[in-house]
Amino acid sequence: MAGMDQSVQVLASLLDTLPPEFVQPEDKQPGATTTFSGAAAATELPLIDMSMWNAGCCMAEAAREWGIFQVVNHGVPSEAVAELQRVGREFFDLPQEEKERYALDPASERTEGYGSTLGREPDDKKVWGDFLFNIVAPPAAVNVEMWPKDPHGYREANEAYCGHMQRLTRTLLESLSVELGLEQGAMAEALGGDDVMFLQKINFYPPCPQPELALGVTPHTDLCALTVLVPNEVQGLQVSKDGHWYDVNYVHGALIVNIGDQIEIFSNGRYKAALHRAMVSKEKTRMSWPVFLEPPLEQVVGPHHQLVTDETPAKYNANTFKHYKYCKFNKLPL
């Protein structure tokens, strides 16, 4: 991350045209590449009622076909979600110097803190967004000194929401494991069991003068195992399928579930990590609250032995998550 003068939130308040370093190459510009939006996308993307008897089967099918789905009747109280969103919005309403007290230290290996998601390569385009990152579980990995003291209730809201995420993700992993023909706990155990990491992120995408040329997040798959995301009502998330970009339409009360790289590896490719990106809006601030489920750094993840046969040989190498992360960040072969 460059200096905190690079805050996109500050830039947005000063500009009426998009700086060149934020203009994406033509083949990535959302204005030129979106295929299915609005009602057309709504008829395609899976929306799954977790109270239905066949929810597990539906989630597995969505994980195979799309790598992403939305869930309703998921058991996470609307009050817990609303409180998570309140403290997130209020953090980004704080004076800039207050937010900068929690600035990400680029010299540290820790991922926690406040910053802007800038390109890693000299020729990478910048993306239109700021973020706040905190580790919320397991307890041994939590550093509450990195959690904002303001707004009031930030810590309580994140701890309460994390408890709901731990329950929900356990259910998701068990369902996805069973639908592979494995023991209910096989996937969770392979990803680290009780030591699995929960990272809470807030994405903040302020109004953008030329949103058709910019992106909040460039196309990528999540390197984690699983992502569960709360969006606000401003449209932005898109997923790629068969070479086409689809809007993930806002559904009130729904949570968005992304399959990440580690589940794709564990399933030997039966489930696929979703290639996705985030767009921005001209008039409105878009925010989202993803929770990333990551194996511990030294956890070795590879295809489950029961899913590797003569007919379906291993498609992926087993790696520690630390090595996988390093290679992906630095665009090295695995």
Tab-separated table of C-alpha atoms in Angstrom:
chain	number	residue	atom	x	y	z
A	1	MET	CA	0.000	0.000	0.000
A	2	ALA	CA	1.238	3.469	-0.846
A	3	GLY	CA	0.864	6.239	1.705
A	4	MET	CA	-2.501	6.945	3.224
A	5	ASP	CA	-2.842	10.022	0.976
A	6	GLN	CA	-3.958	7.363	-1.500
A	7	SER	CA	-7.275	6.875	0.332
A	8	VAL	CA	-9.893	6.526	-2.394
A	9	GLN	CA	-12.515	7.975	-0.049
A	10	VAL	CA	-10.499	11.215	0.105
A	11	LEU	CA	-9.821	11.206	-3.646
A	12	ALA	CA	-13.509	10.747	-4.424
A	13	SER	CA	-14.386	13.927	-2.575
A	14	LEU	CA	-11.905	15.938	-4.668
A	15	LEU	CA	-12.314	14.658	-8.231
A	16	ASP	CA	-14.821	14.925	-11.053
A	17	THR	CA	-12.884	12.804	-13.554
A	18	LEU	CA	-11.241	9.424	-13.054
A	19	PRO	CA	-7.414	9.612	-12.760
A	20	PRO	CA	-5.664	7.550	-15.484
A	21	GLU	CA	-4.157	5.128	-12.966
A	22	PHE	CA	-7.701	3.940	-12.141
A	23	VAL	CA	-8.823	3.432	-15.769
A	24	GLN	CA	-8.916	-0.326	-16.391
A	25	PRO	CA	-7.773	-1.834	-19.709
A	26	GLU	CA	-10.622	-1.994	-22.205
A	27	ASP	CA	-11.017	-5.764	-21.881
A	28	LYS	CA	-11.650	-5.342	-18.127
A	29	GLN	CA	-13.906	-2.299	-18.171
A	30	PRO	CA	-17.323	-3.245	-16.765
A	31	GLY	CA	-19.147	-0.957	-19.192
A	32	ALA	CA	-17.803	-2.996	-22.113
A	33	THR	CA	-17.827	-6.509	-20.649
A	34	THR	CA	-21.000	-7.027	-18.574
A	35	THR	CA	-23.229	-9.617	-20.280
A	36	PHE	CA	-26.133	-10.447	-17.973
A	37	SER	CA	-27.492	-7.808	-15.627
A	38	GLY	CA	-30.670	-7.166	-13.644
A	39	ALA	CA	-33.532	-9.553	-14.386
A	40	ALA	CA	-31.448	-11.581	-16.852
A	41	ALA	CA	-28.909	-12.394	-14.139
A	42	ALA	CA	-31.609	-13.004	-11.518
A	43	THR	CA	-33.018	-15.938	-13.511
A	44	GLU	CA	-29.592	-17.609	-13.599
A	45	LEU	CA	-27.805	-17.237	-10.266
A	46	PRO	CA	-28.694	-19.777	-7.559
A	47	LEU	CA	-30.729	-18.521	-4.575
A	48	ILE	CA	-31.021	-21.305	-1.991
A	49	ASP	CA	-33.423	-21.580	0.927
A	50	MET	CA	-31.412	-23.326	3.655
A	51	SER	CA	-34.607	-24.450	5.418
A	52	MET	CA	-35.521	-26.717	2.472
A	53	TRP	CA	-34.886	-30.461	2.645
A	54	ASN	CA	-32.718	-30.415	-0.500
A	55	ALA	CA	-30.626	-27.345	0.400
A	56	GLY	CA	-27.370	-29.331	0.599
A	57	CYS	CA	-27.874	-30.809	-2.849
A	58	CYS	CA	-28.693	-27.354	-4.268
A	59	MET	CA	-25.585	-25.821	-2.690
A	60	ALA	CA	-23.365	-28.565	-4.099
A	61	GLU	CA	-24.832	-28.104	-7.581
A	62	ALA	CA	-24.261	-24.347	-7.345
A	63	ALA	CA	-20.690	-24.938	-6.146
A	64	ARG	CA	-20.061	-27.176	-9.156
A	65	GLU	CA	-21.696	-24.914	-11.742
A	66	TRP	CA	-21.073	-21.400	-10.464
A	67	GLY	CA	-18.774	-21.410	-7.425
A	68	ILE	CA	-21.146	-18.873	-5.887
A	69	PHE	CA	-24.699	-18.806	-4.537
A	70	GLN	CA	-26.953	-16.806	-2.239
A	71	VAL	CA	-28.637	-18.233	0.842
A	72	VAL	CA	-31.770	-17.207	2.734
A	73	ASN	CA	-33.201	-18.695	5.951
A	74	HIS	CA	-29.565	-19.072	7.011
A	75	GLY	CA	-30.198	-18.449	10.704
A	76	VAL	CA	-28.047	-15.321	11.041
A	77	PRO	CA	-30.249	-12.755	12.828
A	78	SER	CA	-30.983	-9.606	10.856
A	79	GLU	CA	-30.134	-7.596	13.975
A	80	ALA	CA	-26.580	-9.001	14.014
A	81	VAL	CA	-26.129	-8.139	10.335
A	82	ALA	CA	-27.553	-4.630	10.825
A	83	GLU	CA	-25.196	-3.969	13.745
A	84	LEU	CA	-22.180	-5.220	11.750
A	85	GLN	CA	-23.148	-2.831	8.955
A	86	ARG	CA	-23.755	0.067	11.338
A	87	VAL	CA	-20.307	-0.041	12.914
A	88	GLY	CA	-18.704	-0.496	9.497
A	89	ARG	CA	-20.453	2.532	8.030
A	90	GLU	CA	-19.636	4.606	11.101
A	91	PHE	CA	-15.953	3.657	10.930
A	92	PHE	CA	-15.703	5.034	7.394
A	93	ASP	CA	-17.547	8.186	8.528
A	94	LEU	CA	-14.755	8.932	11.030
A	95	PRO	CA	-12.250	11.731	10.304
A	96	GLN	CA	-9.416	10.539	8.069
A	97	GLU	CA	-6.772	10.932	10.765
A	98	GLU	CA	-8.800	8.700	13.089
A	99	LYS	CA	-9.043	5.940	10.464
A	100	GLU	CA	-5.319	6.240	9.787
A	101	ARG	CA	-4.597	5.241	13.385
A	102	TYR	CA	-5.374	1.720	12.178
A	103	ALA	CA	-3.417	1.944	8.902
A	104	LEU	CA	-2.072	-1.310	7.522
A	105	ASP	CA	1.680	-1.546	7.968
A	106	PRO	CA	3.132	-2.580	4.585
A	107	ALA	CA	6.353	-3.713	6.290
A	108	SER	CA	4.465	-6.186	8.467
A	109	GLU	CA	3.341	-9.639	7.388
A	110	ARG	CA	0.030	-9.066	9.156
A	111	THR	CA	-3.001	-8.496	6.981
A	112	GLU	CA	-4.913	-6.424	9.524
A	113	GLY	CA	-5.658	-2.750	9.280
A	114	TYR	CA	-7.079	0.068	7.189
A	115	GLY	CA	-5.876	0.836	3.688
A	116	SER	CA	-6.432	1.020	-0.033
A	117	THR	CA	-6.152	-1.957	-2.358
A	118	LEU	CA	-3.498	-0.859	-4.816
A	119	GLY	CA	-1.881	-2.800	-7.668
A	120	ARG	CA	1.038	-5.070	-6.769
A	121	GLU	CA	2.873	-4.633	-10.078
A	122	PRO	CA	4.172	-1.298	-11.409
A	123	ASP	CA	1.780	-1.444	-14.367
A	124	ASP	CA	-1.235	-2.710	-12.377
A	125	LYS	CA	-4.168	-0.332	-12.375
A	126	LYS	CA	-5.457	0.894	-9.025
A	127	VAL	CA	-8.897	-0.131	-7.859
A	128	TRP	CA	-11.564	2.218	-6.550
A	129	GLY	CA	-11.895	1.202	-2.931
A	130	ASP	CA	-10.629	1.263	0.644
A	131	PHE	CA	-10.850	-1.500	3.258
A	132	LEU	CA	-10.576	-2.457	6.902
A	133	PHE	CA	-9.374	-5.962	7.806
A	134	ASN	CA	-9.540	-7.730	11.198
A	135	ILE	CA	-8.924	-11.314	12.314
A	136	VAL	CA	-11.946	-12.317	14.417
A	137	ALA	CA	-11.177	-15.990	15.221
A	138	PRO	CA	-9.696	-18.202	16.594
A	139	PRO	CA	-9.047	-16.376	19.900
A	140	ALA	CA	-5.291	-17.047	19.800
A	141	ALA	CA	-4.983	-15.130	16.513
A	142	VAL	CA	-7.077	-12.117	17.538
A	143	ASN	CA	-5.311	-8.824	18.242
A	144	VAL	CA	-7.956	-6.435	19.568
A	145	GLU	CA	-5.386	-3.597	19.528
A	146	MET	CA	-5.949	-3.555	15.775
A	147	TRP	CA	-9.712	-3.195	16.216
A	148	PRO	CA	-11.116	0.344	16.099
A	149	LYS	CA	-12.085	1.829	19.470
A	150	ASP	CA	-14.644	3.938	17.592
A	151	PRO	CA	-17.398	3.592	16.626
A	152	HIS	CA	-19.064	2.449	19.825
A	153	GLY	CA	-19.837	-1.266	19.771
A	154	TYR	CA	-17.399	-2.192	16.969
A	155	ARG	CA	-15.826	-5.062	18.869
A	156	GLU	CA	-19.117	-6.400	20.241
A	157	ALA	CA	-20.766	-6.320	16.806
A	158	ASN	CA	-17.881	-8.181	15.150
A	159	GLU	CA	-17.604	-10.799	17.896
A	160	ALA	CA	-21.341	-11.491	17.820
A	161	TYR	CA	-21.412	-11.753	14.027
A	162	CYS	CA	-18.362	-14.041	14.037
A	163	GLY	CA	-20.206	-16.456	16.329
A	164	HIS	CA	-23.009	-16.695	13.770
A	165	MET	CA	-20.466	-17.147	10.965
A	166	GLN	CA	-18.799	-20.023	12.801
A	167	ARG	CA	-22.122	-21.829	13.065
A	168	LEU	CA	-23.186	-21.082	9.486
A	169	THR	CA	-19.882	-22.029	7.867
A	170	ARG	CA	-19.814	-25.298	9.817
A	171	THR	CA	-23.198	-26.123	8.288
A	172	LEU	CA	-22.036	-25.115	4.800
A	173	LEU	CA	-18.850	-27.195	5.012
A	174	GLU	CA	-20.732	-30.223	6.346
A	175	SER	CA	-23.269	-30.050	3.512
A	176	LEU	CA	-20.611	-29.632	0.835
A	177	SER	CA	-18.587	-32.493	2.330
A	178	VAL	CA	-21.522	-34.922	2.416
A	179	GLU	CA	-22.439	-34.085	-1.187
A	180	LEU	CA	-18.942	-35.220	-2.225
A	181	GLY	CA	-19.672	-38.601	-0.645
A	182	LEU	CA	-17.381	-37.889	2.320
A	183	GLU	CA	-17.854	-37.843	6.079
A	184	GLN	CA	-19.700	-34.795	7.342
A	185	GLY	CA	-16.621	-33.372	9.067
A	186	ALA	CA	-14.041	-34.271	6.408
A	187	MET	CA	-13.861	-30.858	4.755
A	188	ALA	CA	-13.764	-28.843	7.984
A	189	GLU	CA	-11.042	-31.100	9.393
A	190	ALA	CA	-8.928	-30.806	6.245
A	191	LEU	CA	-9.142	-27.010	6.415
A	192	GLY	CA	-7.900	-26.821	10.005
A	193	GLY	CA	-10.831	-27.741	12.251
A	194	ASP	CA	-11.080	-25.481	15.296
A	195	ASP	CA	-7.945	-23.577	14.204
A	196	VAL	CA	-9.483	-22.272	10.982
A	197	MET	CA	-9.077	-18.499	10.649
A	198	PHE	CA	-11.967	-16.048	10.271
A	199	LEU	CA	-11.009	-12.735	8.676
A	200	GLN	CA	-13.601	-9.958	8.653
A	201	LYS	CA	-13.184	-7.325	5.962
A	202	ILE	CA	-15.120	-4.167	5.172
A	203	ASN	CA	-14.940	-2.974	1.559
A	204	PHE	CA	-15.729	0.698	0.979
A	205	TYR	CA	-16.288	1.872	-2.594
A	206	PRO	CA	-17.144	5.610	-2.700
A	207	PRO	CA	-18.992	7.222	-5.636
A	208	CYS	CA	-16.829	7.121	-8.768
A	209	PRO	CA	-16.921	9.797	-11.492
A	210	GLN	CA	-16.621	7.243	-14.333
A	211	PRO	CA	-17.723	3.853	-12.990
A	212	GLU	CA	-17.903	2.245	-16.442
A	213	LEU	CA	-14.078	2.530	-16.651
A	214	ALA	CA	-13.146	1.504	-13.091
A	215	LEU	CA	-13.362	-1.536	-10.824
A	216	GLY	CA	-13.638	-1.854	-7.064
A	217	VAL	CA	-11.916	-5.250	-7.252
A	218	THR	CA	-10.324	-6.778	-10.352
A	219	PRO	CA	-11.267	-10.325	-11.469
A	220	HIS	CA	-9.949	-12.955	-9.072
A	221	THR	CA	-10.788	-16.113	-7.170
A	222	ASP	CA	-10.525	-16.018	-3.368
A	223	LEU	CA	-7.414	-17.813	-2.138
A	224	CYS	CA	-9.213	-18.859	1.062
A	225	ALA	CA	-11.548	-21.825	1.513
A	226	LEU	CA	-14.897	-20.057	1.701
A	227	THR	CA	-16.206	-16.485	1.729
A	228	VAL	CA	-19.545	-15.374	3.184
A	229	LEU	CA	-20.459	-11.819	2.211
A	230	VAL	CA	-23.034	-9.266	3.321
A	231	PRO	CA	-23.628	-6.642	0.607
A	232	ASN	CA	-25.354	-3.324	0.926
A	233	GLU	CA	-28.168	-2.549	-1.512
A	234	VAL	CA	-25.876	-0.905	-4.126
A	235	GLN	CA	-25.330	-3.293	-7.043
A	236	GLY	CA	-21.717	-4.209	-7.742
A	237	LEU	CA	-20.658	-7.836	-7.364
A	238	GLN	CA	-20.325	-9.814	-10.600
A	239	VAL	CA	-19.370	-13.434	-11.284
A	240	SER	CA	-17.939	-14.984	-14.438
A	241	LYS	CA	-19.398	-18.155	-15.932
A	242	ASP	CA	-18.598	-19.598	-19.370
A	243	GLY	CA	-16.851	-16.373	-20.350
A	244	HIS	CA	-19.789	-14.099	-19.434
A	245	TRP	CA	-20.117	-11.656	-16.534
A	246	TYR	CA	-23.317	-11.844	-14.467
A	247	ASP	CA	-24.591	-9.413	-11.837
A	248	VAL	CA	-25.077	-10.949	-8.400
A	249	ASN	CA	-28.322	-9.101	-7.699
A	250	TYR	CA	-29.039	-7.759	-4.237
A	251	VAL	CA	-31.554	-9.923	-2.347
A	252	HIS	CA	-32.735	-8.442	0.943
A	253	GLY	CA	-31.646	-10.630	3.861
A	254	ALA	CA	-29.544	-12.990	1.722
A	255	LEU	CA	-25.887	-13.833	2.287
A	256	ILE	CA	-23.561	-14.490	-0.643
A	257	VAL	CA	-21.367	-17.613	-0.430
A	258	ASN	CA	-18.206	-17.865	-2.560
A	259	ILE	CA	-16.252	-21.074	-3.010
A	260	GLY	CA	-12.525	-20.309	-2.633
A	261	ASP	CA	-9.383	-21.946	-3.977
A	262	GLN	CA	-8.840	-24.295	-1.006
A	263	ILE	CA	-12.235	-25.983	-1.409
A	264	GLU	CA	-11.654	-26.321	-5.147
A	265	ILE	CA	-8.333	-28.037	-4.348
A	266	PHE	CA	-9.805	-30.225	-1.588
A	267	SER	CA	-12.635	-31.352	-3.892
A	268	ASN	CA	-10.148	-32.095	-6.699
A	269	GLY	CA	-11.983	-29.626	-8.898
A	270	ARG	CA	-15.522	-30.898	-8.334
A	271	TYR	CA	-16.374	-27.585	-6.725
A	272	LYS	CA	-14.972	-24.516	-8.412
A	273	ALA	CA	-13.719	-21.245	-7.005
A	274	ALA	CA	-15.785	-18.356	-8.333
A	275	LEU	CA	-14.063	-15.840	-10.600
A	276	HIS	CA	-15.591	-12.532	-9.529
A	277	ARG	CA	-15.084	-8.774	-9.526
A	278	ALA	CA	-16.662	-5.671	-7.997
A	279	MET	CA	-18.048	-2.673	-9.843
A	280	VAL	CA	-18.624	0.793	-8.429
A	281	SER	CA	-21.402	3.374	-8.664
A	282	LYS	CA	-21.474	6.964	-9.867
A	283	GLU	CA	-23.834	8.325	-7.211
A	284	LYS	CA	-23.763	5.874	-4.318
A	285	THR	CA	-21.292	4.373	-1.884
A	286	ARG	CA	-21.129	0.607	-2.184
A	287	MET	CA	-20.030	-1.410	0.836
A	288	SER	CA	-19.657	-5.115	1.543
A	289	TRP	CA	-18.677	-7.201	4.565
A	290	PRO	CA	-16.966	-10.456	3.524
A	291	VAL	CA	-15.766	-13.023	6.057
A	292	PHE	CA	-12.931	-15.189	4.723
A	293	LEU	CA	-12.460	-18.698	6.072
A	294	GLU	CA	-8.744	-19.564	5.834
A	295	PRO	CA	-6.759	-22.649	6.871
A	296	PRO	CA	-3.948	-22.006	9.391
A	297	LEU	CA	-0.743	-21.043	7.580
A	298	GLU	CA	0.969	-24.416	8.162
A	299	GLN	CA	-2.103	-26.486	7.242
A	300	VAL	CA	-1.454	-28.677	4.199
A	301	VAL	CA	-4.392	-28.707	1.783
A	302	GLY	CA	-4.603	-31.063	-1.180
A	303	PRO	CA	-7.224	-33.171	-2.941
A	304	HIS	CA	-8.976	-35.529	-0.510
A	305	HIS	CA	-7.657	-39.057	-0.979
A	306	GLN	CA	-11.142	-40.497	-1.565
A	307	LEU	CA	-11.620	-38.141	-4.511
A	308	VAL	CA	-8.402	-39.222	-6.241
A	309	THR	CA	-8.686	-42.372	-8.375
A	310	ASP	CA	-7.206	-43.781	-11.581
A	311	GLU	CA	-10.151	-42.232	-13.429
A	312	THR	CA	-9.894	-38.908	-11.553
A	313	PRO	CA	-6.206	-38.301	-10.790
A	314	ALA	CA	-5.144	-35.399	-8.583
A	315	LYS	CA	-5.457	-32.087	-10.433
A	316	TYR	CA	-3.669	-30.068	-7.749
A	317	ASN	CA	-0.548	-30.339	-5.629
A	318	ALA	CA	-0.824	-30.385	-1.843
A	319	ASN	CA	0.691	-27.239	-0.289
A	320	THR	CA	0.778	-25.479	3.030
A	321	PHE	CA	-1.631	-22.575	2.933
A	322	LYS	CA	1.335	-20.278	3.640
A	323	HIS	CA	3.131	-21.490	0.489
A	324	TYR	CA	-0.061	-21.324	-1.574
A	325	LYS	CA	-0.704	-17.757	-0.422
A	326	TYR	CA	2.881	-16.681	-1.188
A	327	CYS	CA	2.759	-18.157	-4.686
A	328	LYS	CA	-0.626	-16.640	-5.505
A	329	PHE	CA	0.325	-13.168	-4.266
A	330	ASN	CA	3.565	-13.260	-6.227
A	331	LYS	CA	2.050	-14.914	-9.323
A	332	LEU	CA	4.319	-17.939	-9.040
A	333	PRO	CA	3.472	-21.431	-10.298
A	334	LEU	CA	2.115	-23.992	-7.848
